[in-house]
GROMACS .gro file of C-alpha atoms in nm:
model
  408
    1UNK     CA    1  -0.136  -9.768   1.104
    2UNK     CA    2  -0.127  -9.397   1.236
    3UNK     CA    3  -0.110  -9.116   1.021
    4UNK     CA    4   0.232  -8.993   1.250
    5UNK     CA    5   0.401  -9.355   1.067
    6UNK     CA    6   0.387  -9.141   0.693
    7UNK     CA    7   0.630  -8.866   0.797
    8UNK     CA    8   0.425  -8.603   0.690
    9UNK     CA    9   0.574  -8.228   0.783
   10UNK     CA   10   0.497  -8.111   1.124
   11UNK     CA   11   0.262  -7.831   1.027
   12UNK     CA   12   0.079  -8.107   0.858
   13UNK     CA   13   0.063  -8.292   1.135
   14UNK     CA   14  -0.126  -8.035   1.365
   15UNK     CA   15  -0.438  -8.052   1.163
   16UNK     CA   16  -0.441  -8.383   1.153
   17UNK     CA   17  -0.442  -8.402   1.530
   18UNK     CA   18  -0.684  -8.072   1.511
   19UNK     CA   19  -0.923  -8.293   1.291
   20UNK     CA   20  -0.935  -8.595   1.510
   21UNK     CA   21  -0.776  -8.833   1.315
   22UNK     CA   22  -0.554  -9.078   1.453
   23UNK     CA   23  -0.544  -9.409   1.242
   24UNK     CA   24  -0.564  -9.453   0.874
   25UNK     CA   25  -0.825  -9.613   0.707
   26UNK     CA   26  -0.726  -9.895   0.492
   27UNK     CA   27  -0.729  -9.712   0.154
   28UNK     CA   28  -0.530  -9.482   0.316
   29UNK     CA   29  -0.278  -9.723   0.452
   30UNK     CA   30  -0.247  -9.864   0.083
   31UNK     CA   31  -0.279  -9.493  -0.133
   32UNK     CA   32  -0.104  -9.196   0.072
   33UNK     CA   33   0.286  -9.429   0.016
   34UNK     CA   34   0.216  -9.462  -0.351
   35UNK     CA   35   0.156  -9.098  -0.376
   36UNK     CA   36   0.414  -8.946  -0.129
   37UNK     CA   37   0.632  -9.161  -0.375
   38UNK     CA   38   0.525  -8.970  -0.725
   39UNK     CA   39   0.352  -9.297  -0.841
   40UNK     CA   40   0.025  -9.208  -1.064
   41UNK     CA   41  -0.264  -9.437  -0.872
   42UNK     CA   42  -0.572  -9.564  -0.967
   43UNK     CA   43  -0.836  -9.675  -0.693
   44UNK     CA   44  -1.169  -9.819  -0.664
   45UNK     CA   45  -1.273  -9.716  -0.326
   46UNK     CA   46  -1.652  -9.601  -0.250
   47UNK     CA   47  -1.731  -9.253  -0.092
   48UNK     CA   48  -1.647  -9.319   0.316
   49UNK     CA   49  -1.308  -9.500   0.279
   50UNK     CA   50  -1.151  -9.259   0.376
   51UNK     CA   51  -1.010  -9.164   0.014
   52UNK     CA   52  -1.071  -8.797   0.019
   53UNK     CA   53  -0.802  -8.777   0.318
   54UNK     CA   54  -0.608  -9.022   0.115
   55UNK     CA   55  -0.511  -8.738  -0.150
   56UNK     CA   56  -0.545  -8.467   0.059
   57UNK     CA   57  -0.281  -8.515   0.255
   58UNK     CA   58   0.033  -8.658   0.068
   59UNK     CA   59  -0.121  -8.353  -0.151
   60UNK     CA   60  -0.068  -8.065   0.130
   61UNK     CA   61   0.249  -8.248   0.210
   62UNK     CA   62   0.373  -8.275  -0.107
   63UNK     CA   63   0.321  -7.913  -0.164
   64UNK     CA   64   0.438  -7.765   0.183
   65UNK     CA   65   0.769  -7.965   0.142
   66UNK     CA   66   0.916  -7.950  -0.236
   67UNK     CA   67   0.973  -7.659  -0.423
   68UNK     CA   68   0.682  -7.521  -0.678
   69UNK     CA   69   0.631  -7.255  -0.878
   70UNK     CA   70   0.510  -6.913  -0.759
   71UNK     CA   71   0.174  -6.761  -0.956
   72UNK     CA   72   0.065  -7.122  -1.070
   73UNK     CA   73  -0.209  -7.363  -0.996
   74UNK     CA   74  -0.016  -7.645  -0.818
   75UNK     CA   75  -0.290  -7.944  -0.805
   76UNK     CA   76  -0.609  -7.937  -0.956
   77UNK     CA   77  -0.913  -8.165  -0.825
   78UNK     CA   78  -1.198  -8.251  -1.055
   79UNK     CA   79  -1.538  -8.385  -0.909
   80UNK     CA   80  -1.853  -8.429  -1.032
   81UNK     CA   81  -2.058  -8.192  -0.831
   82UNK     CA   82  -2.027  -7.829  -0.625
   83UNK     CA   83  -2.186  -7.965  -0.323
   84UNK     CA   84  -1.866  -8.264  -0.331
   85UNK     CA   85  -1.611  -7.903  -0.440
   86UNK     CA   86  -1.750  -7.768  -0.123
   87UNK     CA   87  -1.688  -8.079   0.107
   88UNK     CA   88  -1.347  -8.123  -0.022
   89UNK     CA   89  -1.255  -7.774   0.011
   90UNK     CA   90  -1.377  -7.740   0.371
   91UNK     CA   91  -1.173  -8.057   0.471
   92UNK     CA   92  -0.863  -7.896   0.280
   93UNK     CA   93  -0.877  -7.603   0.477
   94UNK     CA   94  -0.923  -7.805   0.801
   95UNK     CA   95  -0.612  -8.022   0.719
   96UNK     CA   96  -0.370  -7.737   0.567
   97UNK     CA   97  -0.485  -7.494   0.886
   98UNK     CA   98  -0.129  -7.443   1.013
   99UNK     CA   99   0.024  -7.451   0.669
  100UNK     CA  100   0.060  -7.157   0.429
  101UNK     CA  101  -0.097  -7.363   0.169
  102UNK     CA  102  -0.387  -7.190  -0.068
  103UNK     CA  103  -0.705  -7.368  -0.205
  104UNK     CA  104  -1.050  -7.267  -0.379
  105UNK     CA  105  -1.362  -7.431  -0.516
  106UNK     CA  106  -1.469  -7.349  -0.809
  107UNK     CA  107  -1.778  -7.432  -0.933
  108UNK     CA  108  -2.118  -7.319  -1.139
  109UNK     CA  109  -2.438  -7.140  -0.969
  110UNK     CA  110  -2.234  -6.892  -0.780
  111UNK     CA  111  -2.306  -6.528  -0.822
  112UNK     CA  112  -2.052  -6.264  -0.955
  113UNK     CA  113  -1.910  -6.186  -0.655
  114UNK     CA  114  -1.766  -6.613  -0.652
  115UNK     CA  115  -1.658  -6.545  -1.022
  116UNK     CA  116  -1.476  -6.226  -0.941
  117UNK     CA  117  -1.313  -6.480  -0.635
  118UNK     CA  118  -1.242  -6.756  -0.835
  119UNK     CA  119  -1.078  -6.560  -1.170
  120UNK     CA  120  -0.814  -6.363  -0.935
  121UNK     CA  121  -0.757  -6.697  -0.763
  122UNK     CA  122  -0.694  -6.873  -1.110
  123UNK     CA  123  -0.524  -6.606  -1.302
  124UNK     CA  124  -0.215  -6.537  -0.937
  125UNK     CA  125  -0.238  -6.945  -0.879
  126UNK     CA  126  -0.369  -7.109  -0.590
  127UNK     CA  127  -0.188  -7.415  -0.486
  128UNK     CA  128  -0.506  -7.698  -0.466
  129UNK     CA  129  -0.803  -7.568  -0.697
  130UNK     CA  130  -1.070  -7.786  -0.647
  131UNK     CA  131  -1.341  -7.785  -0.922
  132UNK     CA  132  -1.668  -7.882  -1.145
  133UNK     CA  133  -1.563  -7.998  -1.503
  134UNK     CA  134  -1.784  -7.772  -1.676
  135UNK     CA  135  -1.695  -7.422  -1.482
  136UNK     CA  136  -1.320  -7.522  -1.472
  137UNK     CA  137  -1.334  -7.581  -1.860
  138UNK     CA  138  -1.546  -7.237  -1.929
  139UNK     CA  139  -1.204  -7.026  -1.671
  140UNK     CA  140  -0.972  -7.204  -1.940
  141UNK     CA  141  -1.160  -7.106  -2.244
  142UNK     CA  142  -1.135  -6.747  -2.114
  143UNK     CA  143  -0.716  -6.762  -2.110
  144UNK     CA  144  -0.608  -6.668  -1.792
  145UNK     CA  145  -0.597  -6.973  -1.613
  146UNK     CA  146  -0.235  -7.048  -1.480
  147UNK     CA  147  -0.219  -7.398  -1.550
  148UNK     CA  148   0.180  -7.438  -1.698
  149UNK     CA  149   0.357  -7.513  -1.352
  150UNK     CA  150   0.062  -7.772  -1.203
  151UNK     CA  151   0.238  -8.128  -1.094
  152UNK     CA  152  -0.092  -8.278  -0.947
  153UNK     CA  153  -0.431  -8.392  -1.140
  154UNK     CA  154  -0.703  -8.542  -0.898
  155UNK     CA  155  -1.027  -8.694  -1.079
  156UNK     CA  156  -1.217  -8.828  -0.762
  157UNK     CA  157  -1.602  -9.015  -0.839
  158UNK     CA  158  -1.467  -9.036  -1.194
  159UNK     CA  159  -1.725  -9.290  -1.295
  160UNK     CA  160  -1.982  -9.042  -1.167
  161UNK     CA  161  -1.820  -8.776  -1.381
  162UNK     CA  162  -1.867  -9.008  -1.707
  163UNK     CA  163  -2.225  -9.074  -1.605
  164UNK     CA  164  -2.314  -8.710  -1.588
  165UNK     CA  165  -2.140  -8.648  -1.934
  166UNK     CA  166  -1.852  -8.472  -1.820
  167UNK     CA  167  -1.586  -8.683  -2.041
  168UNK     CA  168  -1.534  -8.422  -2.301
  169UNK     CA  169  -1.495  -8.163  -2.040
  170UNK     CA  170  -1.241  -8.376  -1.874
  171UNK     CA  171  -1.009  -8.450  -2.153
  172UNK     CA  172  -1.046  -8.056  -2.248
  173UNK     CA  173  -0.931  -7.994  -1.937
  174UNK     CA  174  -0.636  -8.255  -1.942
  175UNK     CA  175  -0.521  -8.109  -2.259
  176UNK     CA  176  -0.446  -7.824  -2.160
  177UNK     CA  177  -0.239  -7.925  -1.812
  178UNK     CA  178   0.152  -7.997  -1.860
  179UNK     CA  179   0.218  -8.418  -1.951
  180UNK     CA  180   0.439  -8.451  -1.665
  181UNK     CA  181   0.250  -8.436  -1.398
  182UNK     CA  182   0.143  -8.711  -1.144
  183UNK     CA  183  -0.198  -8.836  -1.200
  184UNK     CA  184  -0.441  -8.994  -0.917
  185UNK     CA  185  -0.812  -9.125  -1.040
  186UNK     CA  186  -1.061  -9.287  -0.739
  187UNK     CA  187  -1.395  -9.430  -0.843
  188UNK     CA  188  -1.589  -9.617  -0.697
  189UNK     CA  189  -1.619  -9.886  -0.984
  190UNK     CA  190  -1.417  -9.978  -1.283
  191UNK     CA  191  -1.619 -10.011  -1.544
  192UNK     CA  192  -1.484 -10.033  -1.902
  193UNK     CA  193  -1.522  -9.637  -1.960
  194UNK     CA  194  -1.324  -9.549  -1.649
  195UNK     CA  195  -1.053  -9.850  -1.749
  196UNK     CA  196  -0.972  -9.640  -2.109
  197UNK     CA  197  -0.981  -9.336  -1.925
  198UNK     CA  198  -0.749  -9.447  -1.730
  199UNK     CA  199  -0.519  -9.578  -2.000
  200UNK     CA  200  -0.535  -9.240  -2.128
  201UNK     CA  201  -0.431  -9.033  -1.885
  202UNK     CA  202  -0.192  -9.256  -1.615
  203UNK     CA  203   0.105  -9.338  -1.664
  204UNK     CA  204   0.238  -9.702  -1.520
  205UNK     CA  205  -0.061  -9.654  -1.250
  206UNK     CA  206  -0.049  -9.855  -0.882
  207UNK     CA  207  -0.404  -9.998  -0.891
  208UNK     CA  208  -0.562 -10.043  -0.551
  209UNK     CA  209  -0.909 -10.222  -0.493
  210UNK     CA  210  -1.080 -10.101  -0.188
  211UNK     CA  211  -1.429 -10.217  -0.064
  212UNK     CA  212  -1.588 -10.096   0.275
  213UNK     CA  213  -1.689 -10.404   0.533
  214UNK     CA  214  -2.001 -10.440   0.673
  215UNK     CA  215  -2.075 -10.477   1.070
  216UNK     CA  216  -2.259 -10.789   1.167
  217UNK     CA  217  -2.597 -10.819   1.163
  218UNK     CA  218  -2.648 -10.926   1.535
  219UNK     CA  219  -2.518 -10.584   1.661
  220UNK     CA  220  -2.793 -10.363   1.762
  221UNK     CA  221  -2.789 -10.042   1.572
  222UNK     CA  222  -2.988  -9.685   1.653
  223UNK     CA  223  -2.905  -9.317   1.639
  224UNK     CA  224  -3.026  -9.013   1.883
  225UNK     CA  225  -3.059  -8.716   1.690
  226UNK     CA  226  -3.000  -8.460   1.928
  227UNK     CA  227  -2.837  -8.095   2.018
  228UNK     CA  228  -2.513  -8.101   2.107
  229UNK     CA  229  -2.613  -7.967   2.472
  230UNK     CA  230  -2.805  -8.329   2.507
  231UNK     CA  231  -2.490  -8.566   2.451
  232UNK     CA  232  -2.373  -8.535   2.828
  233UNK     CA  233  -2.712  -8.619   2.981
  234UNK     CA  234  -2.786  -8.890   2.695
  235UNK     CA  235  -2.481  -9.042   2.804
  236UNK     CA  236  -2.565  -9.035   3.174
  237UNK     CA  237  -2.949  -9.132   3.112
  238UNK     CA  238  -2.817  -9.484   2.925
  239UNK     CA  239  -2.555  -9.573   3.162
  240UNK     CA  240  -2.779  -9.519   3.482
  241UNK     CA  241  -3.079  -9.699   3.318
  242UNK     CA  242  -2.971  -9.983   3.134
  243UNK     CA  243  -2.757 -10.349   3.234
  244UNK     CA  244  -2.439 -10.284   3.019
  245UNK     CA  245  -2.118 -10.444   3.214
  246UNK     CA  246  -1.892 -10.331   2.946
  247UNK     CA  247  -1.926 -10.016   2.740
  248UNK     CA  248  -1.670  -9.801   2.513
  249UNK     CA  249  -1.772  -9.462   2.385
  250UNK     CA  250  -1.593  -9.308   2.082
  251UNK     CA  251  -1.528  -8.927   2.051
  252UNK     CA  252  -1.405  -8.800   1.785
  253UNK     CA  253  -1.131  -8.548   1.967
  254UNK     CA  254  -0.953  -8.554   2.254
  255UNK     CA  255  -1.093  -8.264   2.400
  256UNK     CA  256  -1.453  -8.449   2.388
  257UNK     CA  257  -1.291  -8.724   2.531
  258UNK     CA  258  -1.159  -8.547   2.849
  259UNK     CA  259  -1.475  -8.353   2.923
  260UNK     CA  260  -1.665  -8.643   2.914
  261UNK     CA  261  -1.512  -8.899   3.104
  262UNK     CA  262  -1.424  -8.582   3.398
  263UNK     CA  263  -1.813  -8.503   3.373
  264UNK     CA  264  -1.921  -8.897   3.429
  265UNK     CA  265  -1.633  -8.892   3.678
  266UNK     CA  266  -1.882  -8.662   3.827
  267UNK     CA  267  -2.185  -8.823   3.838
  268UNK     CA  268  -1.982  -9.098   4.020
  269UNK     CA  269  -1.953  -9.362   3.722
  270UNK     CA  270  -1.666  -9.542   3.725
  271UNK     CA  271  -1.518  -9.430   3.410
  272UNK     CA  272  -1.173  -9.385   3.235
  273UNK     CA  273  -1.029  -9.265   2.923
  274UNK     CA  274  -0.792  -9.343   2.662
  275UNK     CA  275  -0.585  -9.108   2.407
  276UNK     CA  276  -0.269  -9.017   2.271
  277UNK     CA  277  -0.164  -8.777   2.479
  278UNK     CA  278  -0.134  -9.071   2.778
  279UNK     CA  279   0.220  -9.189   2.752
  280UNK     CA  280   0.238  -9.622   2.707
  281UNK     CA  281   0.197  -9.708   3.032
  282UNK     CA  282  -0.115  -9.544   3.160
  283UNK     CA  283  -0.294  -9.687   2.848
  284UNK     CA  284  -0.177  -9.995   2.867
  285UNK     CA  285  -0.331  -9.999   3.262
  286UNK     CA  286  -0.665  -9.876   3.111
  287UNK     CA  287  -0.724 -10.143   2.856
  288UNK     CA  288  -0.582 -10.379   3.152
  289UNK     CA  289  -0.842 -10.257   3.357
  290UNK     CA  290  -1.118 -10.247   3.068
  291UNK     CA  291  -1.030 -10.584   2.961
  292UNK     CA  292  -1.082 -10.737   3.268
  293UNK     CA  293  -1.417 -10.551   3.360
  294UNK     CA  294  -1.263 -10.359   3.678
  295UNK     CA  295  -1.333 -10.077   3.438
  296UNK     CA  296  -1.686 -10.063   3.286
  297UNK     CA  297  -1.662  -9.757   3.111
  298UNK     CA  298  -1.386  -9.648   2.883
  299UNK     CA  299  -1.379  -9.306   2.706
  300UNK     CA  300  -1.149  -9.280   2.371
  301UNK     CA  301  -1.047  -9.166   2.080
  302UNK     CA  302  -1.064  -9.377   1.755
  303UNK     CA  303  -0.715  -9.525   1.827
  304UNK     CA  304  -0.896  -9.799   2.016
  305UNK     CA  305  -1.149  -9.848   1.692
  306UNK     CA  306  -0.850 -10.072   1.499
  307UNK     CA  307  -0.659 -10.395   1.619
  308UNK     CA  308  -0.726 -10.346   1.960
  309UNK     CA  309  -0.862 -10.737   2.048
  310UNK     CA  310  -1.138 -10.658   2.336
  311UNK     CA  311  -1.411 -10.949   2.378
  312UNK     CA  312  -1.747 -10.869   2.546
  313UNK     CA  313  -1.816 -10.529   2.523
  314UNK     CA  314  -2.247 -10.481   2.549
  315UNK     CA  315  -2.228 -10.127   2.451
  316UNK     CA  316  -2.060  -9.902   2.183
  317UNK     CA  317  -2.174  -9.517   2.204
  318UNK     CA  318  -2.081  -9.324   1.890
  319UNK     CA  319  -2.081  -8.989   2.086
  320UNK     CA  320  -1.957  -8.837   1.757
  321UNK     CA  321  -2.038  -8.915   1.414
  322UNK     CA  322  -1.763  -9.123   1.284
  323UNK     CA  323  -1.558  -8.923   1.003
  324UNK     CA  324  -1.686  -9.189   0.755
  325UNK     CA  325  -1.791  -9.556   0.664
  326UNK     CA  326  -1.504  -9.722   0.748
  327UNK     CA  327  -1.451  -9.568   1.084
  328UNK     CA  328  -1.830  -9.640   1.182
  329UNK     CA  329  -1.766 -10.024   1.076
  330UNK     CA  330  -1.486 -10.019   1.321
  331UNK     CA  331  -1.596  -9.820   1.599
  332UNK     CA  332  -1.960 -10.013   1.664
  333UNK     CA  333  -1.745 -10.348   1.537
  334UNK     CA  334  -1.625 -10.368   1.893
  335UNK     CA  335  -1.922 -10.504   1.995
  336UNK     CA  336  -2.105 -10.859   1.891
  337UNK     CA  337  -1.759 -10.996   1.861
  338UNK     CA  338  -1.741 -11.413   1.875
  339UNK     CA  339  -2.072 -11.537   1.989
  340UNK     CA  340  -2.201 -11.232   2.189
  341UNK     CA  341  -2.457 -10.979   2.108
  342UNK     CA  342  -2.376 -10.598   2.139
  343UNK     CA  343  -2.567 -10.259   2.106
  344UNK     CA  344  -2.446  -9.997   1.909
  345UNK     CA  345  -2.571  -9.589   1.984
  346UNK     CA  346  -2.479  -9.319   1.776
  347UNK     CA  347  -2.520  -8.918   1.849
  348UNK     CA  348  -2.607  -8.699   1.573
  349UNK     CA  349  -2.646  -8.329   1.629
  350UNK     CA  350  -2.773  -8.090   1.324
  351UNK     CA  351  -2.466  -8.036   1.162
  352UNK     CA  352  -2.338  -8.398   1.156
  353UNK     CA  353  -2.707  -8.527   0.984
  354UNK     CA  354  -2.574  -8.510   0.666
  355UNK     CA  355  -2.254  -8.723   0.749
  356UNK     CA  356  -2.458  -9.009   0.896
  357UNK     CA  357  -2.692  -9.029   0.599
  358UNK     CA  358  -2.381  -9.089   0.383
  359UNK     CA  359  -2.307  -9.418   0.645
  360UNK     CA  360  -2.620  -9.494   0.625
  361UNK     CA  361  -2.601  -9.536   0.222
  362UNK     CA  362  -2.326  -9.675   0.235
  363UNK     CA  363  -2.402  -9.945   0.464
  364UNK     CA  364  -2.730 -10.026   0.267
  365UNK     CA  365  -2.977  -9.944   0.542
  366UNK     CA  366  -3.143  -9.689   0.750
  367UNK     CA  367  -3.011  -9.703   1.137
  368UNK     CA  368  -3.304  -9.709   1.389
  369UNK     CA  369  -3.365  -9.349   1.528
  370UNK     CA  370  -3.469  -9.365   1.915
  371UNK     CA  371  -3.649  -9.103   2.061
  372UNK     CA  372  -3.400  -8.895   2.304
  373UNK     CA  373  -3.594  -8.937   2.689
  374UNK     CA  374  -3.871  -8.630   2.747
  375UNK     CA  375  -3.677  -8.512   3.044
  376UNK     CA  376  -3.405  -8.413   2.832
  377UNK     CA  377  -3.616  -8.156   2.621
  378UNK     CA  378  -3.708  -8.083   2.236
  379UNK     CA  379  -3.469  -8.263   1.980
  380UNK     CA  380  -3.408  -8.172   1.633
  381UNK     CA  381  -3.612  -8.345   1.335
  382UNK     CA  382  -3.422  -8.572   1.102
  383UNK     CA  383  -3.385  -8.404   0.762
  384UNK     CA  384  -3.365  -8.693   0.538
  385UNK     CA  385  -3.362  -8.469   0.253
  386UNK     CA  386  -3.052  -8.329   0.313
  387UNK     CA  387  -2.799  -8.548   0.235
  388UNK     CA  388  -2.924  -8.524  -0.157
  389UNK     CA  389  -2.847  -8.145  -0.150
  390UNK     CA  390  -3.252  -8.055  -0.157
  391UNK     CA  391  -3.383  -7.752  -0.090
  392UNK     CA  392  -3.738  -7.612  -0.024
  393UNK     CA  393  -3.978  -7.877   0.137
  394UNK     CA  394  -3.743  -8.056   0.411
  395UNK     CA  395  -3.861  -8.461   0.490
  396UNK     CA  396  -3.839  -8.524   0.823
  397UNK     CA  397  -3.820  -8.859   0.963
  398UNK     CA  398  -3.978  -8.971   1.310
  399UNK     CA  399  -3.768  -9.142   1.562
  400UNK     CA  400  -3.955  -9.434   1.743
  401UNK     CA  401  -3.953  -9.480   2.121
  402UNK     CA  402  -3.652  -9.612   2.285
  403UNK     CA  403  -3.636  -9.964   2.390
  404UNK     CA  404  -3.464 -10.139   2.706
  405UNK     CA  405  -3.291 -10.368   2.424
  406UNK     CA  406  -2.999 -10.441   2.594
  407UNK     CA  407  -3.087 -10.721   2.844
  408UNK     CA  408  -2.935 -11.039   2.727
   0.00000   0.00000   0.00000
């Protein structure tokens, strides 16, 4: 399903494309209806599913297209820590980018300058607040928190929340937002505490049971960390020195899509690429062409990561990190399909480390880091430290050398 099937506003639509996103996920297939409808949802889905997209959006939309009042907090997002109120917030301000839609984080360790920030944004209203339990409970205690015209109540990692003692900070919270109001609560299990909690604060919930799927085992997985000025030749290097027939490399915008497949275009691979700015036809004469080998290499966007049926591909190159999970399950699951073997290589620059470590976690093991060819200079280490939000001494892991795996 693509995200242009919801009928989300225009200006919504523009960040979406600006982000790179093209399908939904299934979570989001199942949750963004029963929201856009008013329907309070509850959903067990695991951190990369997709879910923090899944409220975002019907959220911005929601806001952007029916009336609200002015000077109030609109929708108010409760997570468990600052460094998830950061992540949220940053993808909330890529999403709403061409809307007129307002947001903050608010949460505890910031210095008086973020107070200052976050009390002027709380007292005039700010239509998606996103916040810690604990700091969001101490603005309300102080009486200025604008909290009487708010429609939307977000508890995402709610079992988290419970498990860091948060519940009484919660249901503070709760009682003091409006009781009409539509309610949304993701966690990624259902335990009996998160069940009454539920019963507490939902009203005639849509349940929805999401789990993340795991790629085979026989697919060959391992990750280049690297600079984003060593993608191009990576790319190059692996398709001039190793026997793939078939191979499909996944960026994660179109832009990275074009400059790549013109660039191997120039170093005189045969090479093509697939998007949605090519109208039916032409991509229908790609994947002709891919599918029957004439075309070994095929450059695209993640709309060829879902339900496209394509047997026999050696090679998937991740020249992007995936947005989450899900998306890496389906990108690298396009290889090792039937009987066959396939090899999966994903690109991670500096900035995406932390991103990968979460697919990593999620998919219950640590992905093979190669060692990026001498010729192509220094790469970055591997801080495997920072996807648990430490600071001071940094653990670095050490790639091992590169194989020639992919003879078969």
């Amino acid at each position: 399903m693509k995200f242009t099937d919801f009928g989300f506003d225009e200006r919504l639509m523009e960040g979406i494309d600006a982000s790179g996103y093209e399908n939904a996920t299934p979570v989001q297939e199942q949750v963004i209806p029963m929201i856009m409808a008013g329907k309070d949802v509850i959903a067990s889905a695991q951190t990369g599913t997709g879910k923090t997209a899944a409220f975002l959006l019907p959220l911005i939309n929601k806001i952007i297209t029916t009336p609200h009042e002015d000077h109030t907090n609109n929708a108010l997002i409760i997570v468990p820590t600052r460094e998830l109120a950061v992540q949220i917030a940053q993808h909330m301000e890529g999403l709403s980018y061409f809307t007129s839609v307002s947001s903050i984080a608010v949460y505890g360790g910031g210095d008086g300058n973020a107070f200052v920030q976050e009390k002027k944004a709380l007292s005039h209203g700010a239509d998606v607040v996103v916040c810690t339990p604990g700091k969001m409970m101490s603005h309300i205690k102080m009486g200025y928190v604008k909290l009487a015209g708010l429609k939307y109540l977000v508890l995402d990692e709610a079992d988290r929340m419970l498990d860091m003692g948060f519940y009484d900070d919660i249901m503070f919270i709760i009682d003091n937002l409006p009781k009409k109001r539509q309610n949304l609560l993701f966690s990624a299990t259902m335990p009996h505490k998160i069940r009454e909690l539920a019963r507490k604060i939902l009203h005639q919930p849509e349940e929805v049971n999401i789990s993340i799927s795991k790629p085979p085992e026989k697919i060959i997985q391992e990750a280049f960390i690297v600079y984003d000025t060593q993608k191009i030749p990576l790319v190059k290097h692996l398709l001039s020195k190793k026997d793939f027939k078939s191979v499909l490399i996944f960026c994660s915008s179109k832009i990275s899509v074009k400059q790549l497949t013109r660039d191997l275009k120039r170093a005189k691979f045969l090479a093509d690429e697939i998007h949605s700015d090519l109208d039916q036809d032409k991509r229908e004469d790609v994947l002709i062409q891919f599918k029957s080998r004439r075309l070994p290499i095929l450059v695209a966007t993640d709309i060829l990561s879902r339900g496209i049926d394509i047997d026999n591909i050696d090679l998937v190159i991740n020249y992007d990190v995936p947005h989450d999970g899900e998306d890496y399950v389906h990108r690298i699951g396009r290889t090792a399909r039937a009987a066959a073997e396939g090899t999966a290589y994903t690109f991670v620059t500096v900035k995406e480390q932390r991103k990968f470590m979460a697919i990593e976690k999620l998919l219950g093991k640590t992905v093979t880091k190669a060692i990026v060819p001498e010729e192509l200079g220094e790469t970055p280490g591997y801080n495997t430290a920072s996807a648990h939000g430490h600071s001071g001494n940094k653990k670095f892991s050490k790639p091992r050398r590169f194989q020639n795996n992919s003879k078969r």
